[in-house]
Tab-separated table of C-alpha atoms in Angstrom:
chain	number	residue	atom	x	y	z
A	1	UNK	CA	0.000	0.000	0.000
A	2	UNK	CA	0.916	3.923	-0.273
A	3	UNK	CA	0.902	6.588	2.339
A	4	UNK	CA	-1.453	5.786	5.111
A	5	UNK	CA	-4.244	8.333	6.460
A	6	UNK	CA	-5.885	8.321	9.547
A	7	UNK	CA	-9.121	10.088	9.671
A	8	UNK	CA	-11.228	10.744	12.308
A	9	UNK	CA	-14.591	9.321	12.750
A	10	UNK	CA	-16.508	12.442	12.666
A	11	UNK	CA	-15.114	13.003	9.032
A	12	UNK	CA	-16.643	9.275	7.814
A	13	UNK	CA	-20.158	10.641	9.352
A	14	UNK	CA	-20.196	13.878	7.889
A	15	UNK	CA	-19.554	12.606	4.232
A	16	UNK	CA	-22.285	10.152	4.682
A	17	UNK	CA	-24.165	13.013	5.246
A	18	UNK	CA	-23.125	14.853	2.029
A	19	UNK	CA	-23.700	11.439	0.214
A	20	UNK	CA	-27.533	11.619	0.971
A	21	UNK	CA	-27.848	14.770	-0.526
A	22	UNK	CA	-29.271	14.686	-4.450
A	23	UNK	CA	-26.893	17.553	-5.151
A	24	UNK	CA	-23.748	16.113	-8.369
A	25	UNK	CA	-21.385	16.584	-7.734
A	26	UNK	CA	-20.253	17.546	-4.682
A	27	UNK	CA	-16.432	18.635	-3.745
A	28	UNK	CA	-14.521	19.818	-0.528
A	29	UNK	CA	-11.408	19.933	1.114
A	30	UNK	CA	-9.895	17.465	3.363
A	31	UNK	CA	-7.950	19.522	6.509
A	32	UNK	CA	-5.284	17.637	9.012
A	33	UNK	CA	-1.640	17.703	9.424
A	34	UNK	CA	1.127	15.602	7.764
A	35	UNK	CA	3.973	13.465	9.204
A	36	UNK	CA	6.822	11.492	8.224
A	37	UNK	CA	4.856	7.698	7.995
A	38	UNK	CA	1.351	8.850	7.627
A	39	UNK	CA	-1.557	11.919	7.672
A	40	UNK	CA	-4.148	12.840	9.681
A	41	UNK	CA	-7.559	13.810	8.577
A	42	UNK	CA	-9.241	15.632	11.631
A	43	UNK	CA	-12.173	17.077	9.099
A	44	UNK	CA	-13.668	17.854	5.620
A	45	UNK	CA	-15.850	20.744	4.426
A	46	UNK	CA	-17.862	20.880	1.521
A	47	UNK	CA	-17.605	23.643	-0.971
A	48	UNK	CA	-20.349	26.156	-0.552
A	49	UNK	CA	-22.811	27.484	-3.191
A	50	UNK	CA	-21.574	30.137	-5.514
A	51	UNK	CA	-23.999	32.733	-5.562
A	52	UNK	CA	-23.500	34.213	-9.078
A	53	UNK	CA	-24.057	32.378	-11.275
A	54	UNK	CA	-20.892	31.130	-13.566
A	55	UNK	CA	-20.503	29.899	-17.463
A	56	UNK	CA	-19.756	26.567	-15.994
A	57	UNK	CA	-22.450	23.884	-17.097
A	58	UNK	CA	-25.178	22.500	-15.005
A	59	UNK	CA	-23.005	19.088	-13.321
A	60	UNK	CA	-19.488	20.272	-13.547
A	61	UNK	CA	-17.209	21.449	-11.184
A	62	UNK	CA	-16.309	24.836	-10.897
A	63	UNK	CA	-12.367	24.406	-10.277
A	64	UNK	CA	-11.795	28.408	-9.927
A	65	UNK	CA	-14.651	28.813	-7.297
A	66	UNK	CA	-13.157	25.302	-5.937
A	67	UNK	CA	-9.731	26.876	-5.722
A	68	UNK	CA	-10.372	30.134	-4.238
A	69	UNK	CA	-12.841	28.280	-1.286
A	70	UNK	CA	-9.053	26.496	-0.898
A	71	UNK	CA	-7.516	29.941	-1.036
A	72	UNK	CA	-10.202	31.494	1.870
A	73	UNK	CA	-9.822	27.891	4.432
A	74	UNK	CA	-6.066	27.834	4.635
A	75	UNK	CA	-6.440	31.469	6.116
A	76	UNK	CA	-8.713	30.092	8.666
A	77	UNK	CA	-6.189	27.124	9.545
A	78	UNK	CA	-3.908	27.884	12.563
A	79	UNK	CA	-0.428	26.505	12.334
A	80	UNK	CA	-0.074	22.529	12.147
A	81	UNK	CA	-3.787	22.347	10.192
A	82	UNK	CA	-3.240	22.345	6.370
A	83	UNK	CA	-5.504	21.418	3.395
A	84	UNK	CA	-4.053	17.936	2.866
A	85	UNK	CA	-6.276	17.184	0.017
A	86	UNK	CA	-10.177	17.124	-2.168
A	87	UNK	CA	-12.858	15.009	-1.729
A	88	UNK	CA	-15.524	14.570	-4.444
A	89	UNK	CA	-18.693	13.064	-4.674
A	90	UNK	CA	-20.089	11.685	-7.751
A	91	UNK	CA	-21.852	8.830	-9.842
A	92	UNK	CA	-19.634	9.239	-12.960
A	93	UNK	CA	-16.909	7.165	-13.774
A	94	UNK	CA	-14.135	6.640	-11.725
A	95	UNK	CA	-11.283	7.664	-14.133
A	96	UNK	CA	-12.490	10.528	-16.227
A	97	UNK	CA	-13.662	11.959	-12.162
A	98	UNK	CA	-9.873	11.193	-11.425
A	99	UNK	CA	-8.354	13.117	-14.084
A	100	UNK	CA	-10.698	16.297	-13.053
A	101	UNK	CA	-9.215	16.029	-9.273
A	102	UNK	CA	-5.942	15.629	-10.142
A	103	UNK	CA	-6.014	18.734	-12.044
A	104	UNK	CA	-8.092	20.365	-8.980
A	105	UNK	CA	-4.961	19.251	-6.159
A	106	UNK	CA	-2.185	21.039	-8.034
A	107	UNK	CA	-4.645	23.712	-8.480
A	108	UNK	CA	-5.206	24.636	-5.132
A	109	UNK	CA	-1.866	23.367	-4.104
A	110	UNK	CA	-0.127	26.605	-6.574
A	111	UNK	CA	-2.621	28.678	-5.592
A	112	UNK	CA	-1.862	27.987	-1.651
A	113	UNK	CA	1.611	28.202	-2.189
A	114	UNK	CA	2.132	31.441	-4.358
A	115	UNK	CA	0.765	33.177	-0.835
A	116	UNK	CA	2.881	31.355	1.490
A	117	UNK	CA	6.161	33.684	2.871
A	118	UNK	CA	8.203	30.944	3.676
A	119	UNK	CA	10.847	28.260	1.408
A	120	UNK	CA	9.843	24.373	1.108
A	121	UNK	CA	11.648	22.669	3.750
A	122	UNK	CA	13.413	19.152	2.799
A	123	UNK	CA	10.930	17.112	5.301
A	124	UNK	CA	8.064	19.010	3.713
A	125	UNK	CA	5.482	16.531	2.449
A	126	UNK	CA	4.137	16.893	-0.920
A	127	UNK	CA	1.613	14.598	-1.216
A	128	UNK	CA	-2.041	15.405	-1.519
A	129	UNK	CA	-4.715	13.152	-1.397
A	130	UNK	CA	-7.818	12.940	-2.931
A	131	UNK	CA	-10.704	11.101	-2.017
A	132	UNK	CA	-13.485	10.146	-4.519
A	133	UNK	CA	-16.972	8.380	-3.545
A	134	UNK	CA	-20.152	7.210	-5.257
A	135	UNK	CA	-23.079	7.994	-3.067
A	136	UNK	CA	-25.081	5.185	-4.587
A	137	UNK	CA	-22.819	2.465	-3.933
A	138	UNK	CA	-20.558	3.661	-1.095
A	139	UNK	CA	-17.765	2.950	-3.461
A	140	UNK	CA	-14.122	4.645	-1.908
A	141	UNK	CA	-11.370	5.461	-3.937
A	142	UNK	CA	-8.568	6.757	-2.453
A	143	UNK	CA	-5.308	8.171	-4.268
A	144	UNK	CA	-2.253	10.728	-3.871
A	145	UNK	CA	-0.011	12.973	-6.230
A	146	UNK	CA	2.960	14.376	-5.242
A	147	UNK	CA	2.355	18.138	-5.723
A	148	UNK	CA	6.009	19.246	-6.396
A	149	UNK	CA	6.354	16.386	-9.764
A	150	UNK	CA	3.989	18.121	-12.725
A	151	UNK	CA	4.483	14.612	-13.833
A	152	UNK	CA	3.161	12.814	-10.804
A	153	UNK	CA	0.715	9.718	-11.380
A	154	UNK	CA	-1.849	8.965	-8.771
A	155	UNK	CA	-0.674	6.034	-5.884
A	156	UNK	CA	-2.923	3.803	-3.785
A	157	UNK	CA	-3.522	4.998	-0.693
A	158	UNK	CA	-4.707	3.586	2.777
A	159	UNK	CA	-7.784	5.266	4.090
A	160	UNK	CA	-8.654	4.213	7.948
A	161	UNK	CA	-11.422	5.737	10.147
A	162	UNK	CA	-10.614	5.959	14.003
A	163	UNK	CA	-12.023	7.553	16.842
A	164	UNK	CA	-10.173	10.282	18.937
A	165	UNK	CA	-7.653	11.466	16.152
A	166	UNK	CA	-6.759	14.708	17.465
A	167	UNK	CA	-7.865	14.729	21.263
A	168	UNK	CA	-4.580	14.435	22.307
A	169	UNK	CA	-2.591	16.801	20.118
A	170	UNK	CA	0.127	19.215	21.423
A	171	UNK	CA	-0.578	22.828	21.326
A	172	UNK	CA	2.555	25.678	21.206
A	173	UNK	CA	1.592	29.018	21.477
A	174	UNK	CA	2.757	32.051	21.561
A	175	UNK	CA	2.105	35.864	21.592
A	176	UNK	CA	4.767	38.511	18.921
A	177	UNK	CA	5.280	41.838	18.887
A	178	UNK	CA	5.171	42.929	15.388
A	179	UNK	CA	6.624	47.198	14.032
A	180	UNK	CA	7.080	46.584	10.199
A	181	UNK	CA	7.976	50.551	8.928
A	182	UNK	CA	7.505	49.971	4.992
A	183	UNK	CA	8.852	52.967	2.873
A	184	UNK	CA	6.401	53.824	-0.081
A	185	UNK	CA	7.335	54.789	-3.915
A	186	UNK	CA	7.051	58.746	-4.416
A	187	UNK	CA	4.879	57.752	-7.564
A	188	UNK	CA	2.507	55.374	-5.386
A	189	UNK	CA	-1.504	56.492	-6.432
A	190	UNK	CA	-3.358	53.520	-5.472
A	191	UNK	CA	-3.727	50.375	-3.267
A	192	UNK	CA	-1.915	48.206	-5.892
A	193	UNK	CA	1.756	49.781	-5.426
A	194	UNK	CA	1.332	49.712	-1.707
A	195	UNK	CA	0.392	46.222	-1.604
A	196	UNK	CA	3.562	45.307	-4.113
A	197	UNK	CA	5.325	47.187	-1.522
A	198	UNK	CA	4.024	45.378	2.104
A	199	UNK	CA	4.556	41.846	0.027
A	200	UNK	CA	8.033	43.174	-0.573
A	201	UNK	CA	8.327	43.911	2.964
A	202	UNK	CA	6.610	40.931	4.731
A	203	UNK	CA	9.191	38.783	2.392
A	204	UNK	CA	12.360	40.296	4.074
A	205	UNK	CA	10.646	40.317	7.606
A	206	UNK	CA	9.835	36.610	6.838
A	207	UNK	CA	13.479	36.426	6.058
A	208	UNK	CA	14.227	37.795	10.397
A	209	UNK	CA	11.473	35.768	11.515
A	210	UNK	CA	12.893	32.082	10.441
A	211	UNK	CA	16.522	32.413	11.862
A	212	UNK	CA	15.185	33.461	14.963
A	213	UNK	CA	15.464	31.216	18.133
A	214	UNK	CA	12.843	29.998	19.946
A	215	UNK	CA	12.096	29.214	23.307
A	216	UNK	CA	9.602	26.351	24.321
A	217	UNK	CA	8.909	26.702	27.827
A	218	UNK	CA	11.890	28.860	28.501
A	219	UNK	CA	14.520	26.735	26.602
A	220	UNK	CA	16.442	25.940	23.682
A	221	UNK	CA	15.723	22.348	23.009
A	222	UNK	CA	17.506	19.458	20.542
A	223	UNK	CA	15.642	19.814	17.510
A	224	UNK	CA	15.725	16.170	17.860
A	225	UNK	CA	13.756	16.179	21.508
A	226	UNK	CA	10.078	14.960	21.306
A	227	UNK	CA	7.921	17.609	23.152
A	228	UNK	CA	5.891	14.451	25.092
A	229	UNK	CA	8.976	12.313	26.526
A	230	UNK	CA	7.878	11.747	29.977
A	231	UNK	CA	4.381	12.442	29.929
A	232	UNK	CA	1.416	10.501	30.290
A	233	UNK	CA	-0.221	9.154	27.108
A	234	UNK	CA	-3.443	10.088	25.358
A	235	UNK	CA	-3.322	13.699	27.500
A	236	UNK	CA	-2.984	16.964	25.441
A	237	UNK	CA	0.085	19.007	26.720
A	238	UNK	CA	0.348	22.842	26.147
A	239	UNK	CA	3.777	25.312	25.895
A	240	UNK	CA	4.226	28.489	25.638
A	241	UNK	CA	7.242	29.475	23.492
A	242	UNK	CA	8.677	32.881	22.459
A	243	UNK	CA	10.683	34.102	19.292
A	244	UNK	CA	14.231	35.775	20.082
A	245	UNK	CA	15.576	37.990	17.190
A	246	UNK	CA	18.678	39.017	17.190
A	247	UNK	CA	19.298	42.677	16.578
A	248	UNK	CA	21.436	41.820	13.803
A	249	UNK	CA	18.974	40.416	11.706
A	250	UNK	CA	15.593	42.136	13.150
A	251	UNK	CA	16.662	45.125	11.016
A	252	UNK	CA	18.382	45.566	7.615
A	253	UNK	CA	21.710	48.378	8.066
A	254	UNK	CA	21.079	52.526	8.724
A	255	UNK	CA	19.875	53.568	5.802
A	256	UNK	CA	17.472	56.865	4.508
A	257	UNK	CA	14.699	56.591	2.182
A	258	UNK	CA	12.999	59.264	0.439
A	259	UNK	CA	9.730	58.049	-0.192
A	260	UNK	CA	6.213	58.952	-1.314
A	261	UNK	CA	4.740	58.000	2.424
A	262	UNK	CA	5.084	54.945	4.218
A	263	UNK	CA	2.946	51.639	6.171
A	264	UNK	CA	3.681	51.245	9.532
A	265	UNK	CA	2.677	47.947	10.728
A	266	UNK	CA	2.422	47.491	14.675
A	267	UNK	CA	0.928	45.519	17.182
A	268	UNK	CA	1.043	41.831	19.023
A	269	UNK	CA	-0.270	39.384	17.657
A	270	UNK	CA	-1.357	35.507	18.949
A	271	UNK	CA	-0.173	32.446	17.163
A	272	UNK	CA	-0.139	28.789	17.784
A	273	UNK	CA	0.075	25.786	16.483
A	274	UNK	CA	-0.883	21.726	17.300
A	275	UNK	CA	1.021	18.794	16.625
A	276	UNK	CA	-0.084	15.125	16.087
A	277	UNK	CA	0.805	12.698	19.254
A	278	UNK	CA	2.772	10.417	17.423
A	279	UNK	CA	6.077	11.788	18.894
A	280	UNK	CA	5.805	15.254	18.381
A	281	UNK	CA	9.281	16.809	17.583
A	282	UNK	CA	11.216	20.326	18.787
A	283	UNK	CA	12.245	21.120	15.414
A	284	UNK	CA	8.579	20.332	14.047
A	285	UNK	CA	7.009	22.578	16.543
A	286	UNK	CA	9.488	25.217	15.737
A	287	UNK	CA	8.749	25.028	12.163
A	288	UNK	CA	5.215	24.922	11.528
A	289	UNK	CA	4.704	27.999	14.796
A	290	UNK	CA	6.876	29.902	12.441
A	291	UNK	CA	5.394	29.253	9.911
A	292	UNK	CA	1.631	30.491	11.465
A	293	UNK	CA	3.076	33.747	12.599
A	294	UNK	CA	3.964	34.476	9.221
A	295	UNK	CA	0.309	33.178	8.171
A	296	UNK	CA	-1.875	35.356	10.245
A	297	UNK	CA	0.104	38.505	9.648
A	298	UNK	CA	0.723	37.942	5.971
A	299	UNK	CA	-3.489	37.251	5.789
A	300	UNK	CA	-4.896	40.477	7.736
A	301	UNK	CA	-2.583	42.406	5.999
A	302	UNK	CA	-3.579	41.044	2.363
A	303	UNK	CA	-7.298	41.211	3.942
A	304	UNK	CA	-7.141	44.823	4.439
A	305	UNK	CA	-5.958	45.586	1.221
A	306	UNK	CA	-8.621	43.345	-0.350
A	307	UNK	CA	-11.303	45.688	1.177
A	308	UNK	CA	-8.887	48.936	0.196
A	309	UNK	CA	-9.171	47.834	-3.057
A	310	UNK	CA	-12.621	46.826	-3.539
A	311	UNK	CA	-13.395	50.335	-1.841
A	312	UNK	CA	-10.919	52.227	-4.616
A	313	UNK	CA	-12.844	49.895	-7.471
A	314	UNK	CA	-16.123	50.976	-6.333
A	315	UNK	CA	-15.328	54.395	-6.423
A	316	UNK	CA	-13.828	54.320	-9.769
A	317	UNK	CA	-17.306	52.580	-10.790
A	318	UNK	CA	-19.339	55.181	-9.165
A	319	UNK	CA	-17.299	58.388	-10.403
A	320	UNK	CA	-16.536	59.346	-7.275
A	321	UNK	CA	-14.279	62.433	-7.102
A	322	UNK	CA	-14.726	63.781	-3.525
A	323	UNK	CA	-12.983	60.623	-2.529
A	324	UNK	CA	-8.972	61.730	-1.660
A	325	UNK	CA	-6.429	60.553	-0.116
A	326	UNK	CA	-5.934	62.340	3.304
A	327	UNK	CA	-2.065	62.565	4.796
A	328	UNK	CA	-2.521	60.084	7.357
A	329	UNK	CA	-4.636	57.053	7.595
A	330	UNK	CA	-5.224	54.541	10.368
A	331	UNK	CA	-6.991	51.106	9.658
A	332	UNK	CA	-6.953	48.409	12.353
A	333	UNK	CA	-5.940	45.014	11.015
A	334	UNK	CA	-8.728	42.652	12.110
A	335	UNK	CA	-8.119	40.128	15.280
A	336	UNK	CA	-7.961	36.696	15.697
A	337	UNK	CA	-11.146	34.677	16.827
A	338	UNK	CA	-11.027	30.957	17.310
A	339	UNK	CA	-13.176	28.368	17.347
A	340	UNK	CA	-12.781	24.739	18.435
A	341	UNK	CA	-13.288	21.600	15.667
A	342	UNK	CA	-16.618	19.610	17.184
A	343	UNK	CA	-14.586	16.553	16.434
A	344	UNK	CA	-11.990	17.516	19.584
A	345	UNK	CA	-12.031	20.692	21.503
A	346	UNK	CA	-8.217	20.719	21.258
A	347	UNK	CA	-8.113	21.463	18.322
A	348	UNK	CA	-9.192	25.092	16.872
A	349	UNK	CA	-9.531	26.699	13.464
A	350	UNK	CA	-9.473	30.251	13.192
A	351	UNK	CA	-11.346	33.607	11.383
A	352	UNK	CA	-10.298	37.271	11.418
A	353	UNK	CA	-12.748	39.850	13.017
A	354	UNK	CA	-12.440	43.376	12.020
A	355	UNK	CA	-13.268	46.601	14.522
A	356	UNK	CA	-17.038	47.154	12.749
A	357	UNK	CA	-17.789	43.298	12.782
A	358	UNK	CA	-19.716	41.375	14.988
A	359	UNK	CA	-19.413	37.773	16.477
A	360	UNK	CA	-22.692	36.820	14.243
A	361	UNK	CA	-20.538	37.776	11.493
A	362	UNK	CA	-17.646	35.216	12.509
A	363	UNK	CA	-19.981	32.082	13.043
A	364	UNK	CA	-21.637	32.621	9.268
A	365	UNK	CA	-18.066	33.064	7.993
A	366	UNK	CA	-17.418	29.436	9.889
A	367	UNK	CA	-20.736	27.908	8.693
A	368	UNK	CA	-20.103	28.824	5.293
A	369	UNK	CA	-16.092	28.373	4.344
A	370	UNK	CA	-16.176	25.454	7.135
A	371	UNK	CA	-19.327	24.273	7.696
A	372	UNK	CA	-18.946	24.746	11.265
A	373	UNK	CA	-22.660	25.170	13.332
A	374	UNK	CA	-21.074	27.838	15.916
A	375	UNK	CA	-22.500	29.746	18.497
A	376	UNK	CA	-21.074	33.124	19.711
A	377	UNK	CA	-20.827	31.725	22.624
A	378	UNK	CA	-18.381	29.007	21.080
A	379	UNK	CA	-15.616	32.091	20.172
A	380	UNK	CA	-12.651	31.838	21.810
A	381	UNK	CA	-11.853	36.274	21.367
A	382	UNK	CA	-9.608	36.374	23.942
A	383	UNK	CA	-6.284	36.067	22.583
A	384	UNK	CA	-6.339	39.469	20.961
A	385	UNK	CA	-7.583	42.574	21.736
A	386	UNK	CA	-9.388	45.307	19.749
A	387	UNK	CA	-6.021	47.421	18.327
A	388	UNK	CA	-7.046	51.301	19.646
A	389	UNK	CA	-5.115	54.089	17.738
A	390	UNK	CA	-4.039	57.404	19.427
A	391	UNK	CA	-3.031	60.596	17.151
A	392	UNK	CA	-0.264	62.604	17.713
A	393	UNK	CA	1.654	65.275	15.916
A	394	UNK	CA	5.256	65.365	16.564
A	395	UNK	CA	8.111	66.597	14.495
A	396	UNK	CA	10.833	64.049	14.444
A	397	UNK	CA	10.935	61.026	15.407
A	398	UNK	CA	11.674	57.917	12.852
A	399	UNK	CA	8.995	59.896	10.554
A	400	UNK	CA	9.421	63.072	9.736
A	401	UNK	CA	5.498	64.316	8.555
A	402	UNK	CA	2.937	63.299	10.581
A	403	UNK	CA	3.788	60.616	13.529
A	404	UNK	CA	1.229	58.210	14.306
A	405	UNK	CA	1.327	56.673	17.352
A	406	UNK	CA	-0.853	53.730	17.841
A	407	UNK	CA	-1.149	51.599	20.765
A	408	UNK	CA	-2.929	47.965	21.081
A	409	UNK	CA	-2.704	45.362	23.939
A	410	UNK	CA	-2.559	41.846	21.698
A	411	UNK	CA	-4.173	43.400	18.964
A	412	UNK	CA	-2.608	44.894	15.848
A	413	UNK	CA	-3.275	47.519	13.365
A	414	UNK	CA	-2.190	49.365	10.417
A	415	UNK	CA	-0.969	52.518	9.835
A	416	UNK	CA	-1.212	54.418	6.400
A	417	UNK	CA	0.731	57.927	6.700
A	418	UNK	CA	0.454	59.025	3.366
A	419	UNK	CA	2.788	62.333	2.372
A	420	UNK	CA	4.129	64.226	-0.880
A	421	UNK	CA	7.846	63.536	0.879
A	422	UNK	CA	9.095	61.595	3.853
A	423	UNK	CA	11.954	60.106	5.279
A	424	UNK	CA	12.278	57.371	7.314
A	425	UNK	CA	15.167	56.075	9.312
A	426	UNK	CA	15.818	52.669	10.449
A	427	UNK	CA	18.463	51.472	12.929
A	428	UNK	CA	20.000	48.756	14.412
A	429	UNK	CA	23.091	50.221	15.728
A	430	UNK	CA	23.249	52.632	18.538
A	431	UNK	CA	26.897	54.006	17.539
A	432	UNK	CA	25.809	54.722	14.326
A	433	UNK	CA	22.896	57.099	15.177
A	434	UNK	CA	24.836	59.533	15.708
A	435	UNK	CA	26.606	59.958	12.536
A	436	UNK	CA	22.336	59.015	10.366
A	437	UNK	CA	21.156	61.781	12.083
A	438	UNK	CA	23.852	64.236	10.594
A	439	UNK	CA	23.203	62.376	7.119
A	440	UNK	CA	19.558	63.089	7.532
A	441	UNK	CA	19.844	66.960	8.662
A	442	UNK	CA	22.009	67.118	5.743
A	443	UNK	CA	19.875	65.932	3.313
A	444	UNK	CA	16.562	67.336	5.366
A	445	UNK	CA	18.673	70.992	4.725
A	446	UNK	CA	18.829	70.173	1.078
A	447	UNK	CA	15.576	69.034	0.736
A	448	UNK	CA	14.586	72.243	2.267
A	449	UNK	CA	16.566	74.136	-0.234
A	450	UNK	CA	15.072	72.911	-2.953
A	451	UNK	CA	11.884	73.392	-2.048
């Protein structure tokens, strides 16, 4: 046989389910976590409805509304939860339904991929499964591809329900302070160039992130120790870990932009992520917590400029000219809500709730991208805070035009300070301010002159 999956028991029940419905045909994702010998598959979620409706033919699967459901779950996924694979339900024939998903998994897989901030690692695993079932017959077939080989042919695979999959997983956690100061292009007009500009940005904070050490528990363990030596079997353990940067590489070298305006990202932020109990590893935790920190800031960023940008089209649409650009503007980044998979209650998935948004908001999101039934009262909300933003204006400073000061308590937001001409100063070395501060009179006098 193949590569072995474990799924749990909730995840047979709930296709069943999906099987008694007349609807053909019928696809979702298949969510769990990856290891060396074998997967776990700790739920499945349909693909909703599309509203609109598309040029794709009554019957037929609609692979870019199929991808871009893909795209909107893996935001929701905390660190150690990734879309392993599809699902499909259908009476047609087994091999012309097989060519269709295997198309479908490298899909989503690119699309999944081309938003991720991080490099492949040489353990990653790169096979995807995909599940297809008749709901007449019961009929199971079970196969992988190996994502990373364009050439890849689909492999048997063992499929095997059990009970309790994930009620004993290990759960790291952490909270990070994030100040990302992003310099933007004197030319920049519209949301477009400033999101080229915060990918840029996230990219080489990604790059200080990854180095960094962390600390589970207050040490530096063997990347080699397993997390639940020692302790009693079948009982979820939680850590609390937390990211040391060294100066040298939190920062790039002193340097002076002149620039358009500038992003100022700021605020804490809470991240976590749950490992299988089949030996958890160190250097396994370390990875995938990494890896979620990178996630969640990476997604409220890109969700705020989704809305900035719908907002801008709309305008455009409706001929609106009043709407400008004022010099400084202050958006909170949404927070971090989580809710716990019915299947184990160790074991959350995640949604991002912005300042004018309400909790009845957050359980629809999880009904419909999920397929979650949550209450409000099921909302984990406090991890992070509600980002508040005070104003201030101060010459100086590492901004010289209007300084926004904002202030959160484990929340985050984002800062737009939007100017004809600015300069911003970043440093890392103390005995160099000194001698940056001269350079940016200098060129401040200059500047001046000019003008």
């Amino acid at each position: 046989m193949g590569r072995g999956y474990i799924v749990e028991d909730a995840v047979e029940a709930y296709l069943s389910k999906l099987c008694q419905q007349h609807a053909n045909p019928i696809t979702g994702l298949l969510i769990g976590q990856s290891s060396a010998q074998k997967d776990f598959v700790i739920m499945a979620t349909r693909t909703p409805q599309r509203e609109e409706s598309t040029s794709a033919p009554a019957n037929s699967l609609d692979k870019e509304w199929v991808t871009e459901h893909a795209r909107q779950v893996s935001r929701m996924l905390p660190g150690g939860l990734s879309i392993l694979g599809i699902f499909i339900i259908t009476d047609t024939d087994g091999k012309d339904t097989l060519i269709t998903v295997r198309q479908l998994v490298f899909a989503v897989e690119n699309l999944i991929s081309s938003e991720q901030l991080w490099n492949p690692a040489d353990d990653d695993i790169t096979d995807r499964v995909t599940l297809l079932i008749n709901p007449k017959t019961r009929k199971t077939i079970c196969r992988t591809f190996d994502v990373k080989d364009p050439k890849s042919v689909a492999k048997p695979a063992d499929w095997k329900y059990q009970s309790g999959v994930c009620s004993a997983w290990t759960m790291v956690s952490c909270f990070l302070n994030v100040d990302l100061l992003v310099p933007l292009p004197s030319n920049r007009t519209n949301t477009e160039s400033i999101d080229t500009c915060l990918k840029e940005a996230l990219r080489s904070w990604a790059d200080q992130i990854m180095p960094g050490v962390l600390l589970i528990d207050g040490k530096k363990l063997p990347e080699d120790t397993e997390l639940t030596a020692g302790q009693k079997r079948n009982v979820r353990q939680t850590y609390t870990a937390q990211l040391l940067i060294t100066p040298d590489e939190q920062k790039p070298a002193d340097v002076v932009h002149w620039c358009g305006g500038n992003v100022s990202v700021r605020g804490t932020i809470h991240s976590r992520t749950y490992l299988h109990s089949n030996k958890p590893k160190a250097k396994q935790a370390e990875k995938l917590l990494k890896r979620d920190m990178l996630s969640t800031v990476a997604t409220r960023v890109q969700m705020l400029l989704e809305e900035l940008l719908a907002s801008e089209e709309e305008c455009k649409r409706s001929k609106n000219k009043q709407q400008s650009v004022s010099l400084s503007e202050h958006f909170c980044l949404p927070c971090r809500v989580f809710c716990s998979v019915k299947a184990s209650r160790s074991v959350c998935v995640c949604d991002y709730r912005f300042n004018d948004e309400g909790l009845s908001e957050v359980t629809e999101r999880l009904k419909e991208m999920l397929d979650i039934d949550a209450a409000e009262e099921d909302l984990d909300t406090k991890q992070e805070m509600t980002a508040e933003i005070l104003e201030d204006i101060t010459a100086g400073s590492r901004r010289v035009s209007v300084f926004a000061i904002s202030l959160s308590l484990n929340g985050i937001n984002c800062i737009f300070t939007l100017k004809s001409s600015s300069v911003i100063v970043e440093h890392i070395d103390i005995r160099r301010r000194v001698l940056t501060l001269f350079s940016l009179l200098e060129q401040l006098s200059k500047f001046l002159l000019v003008r």
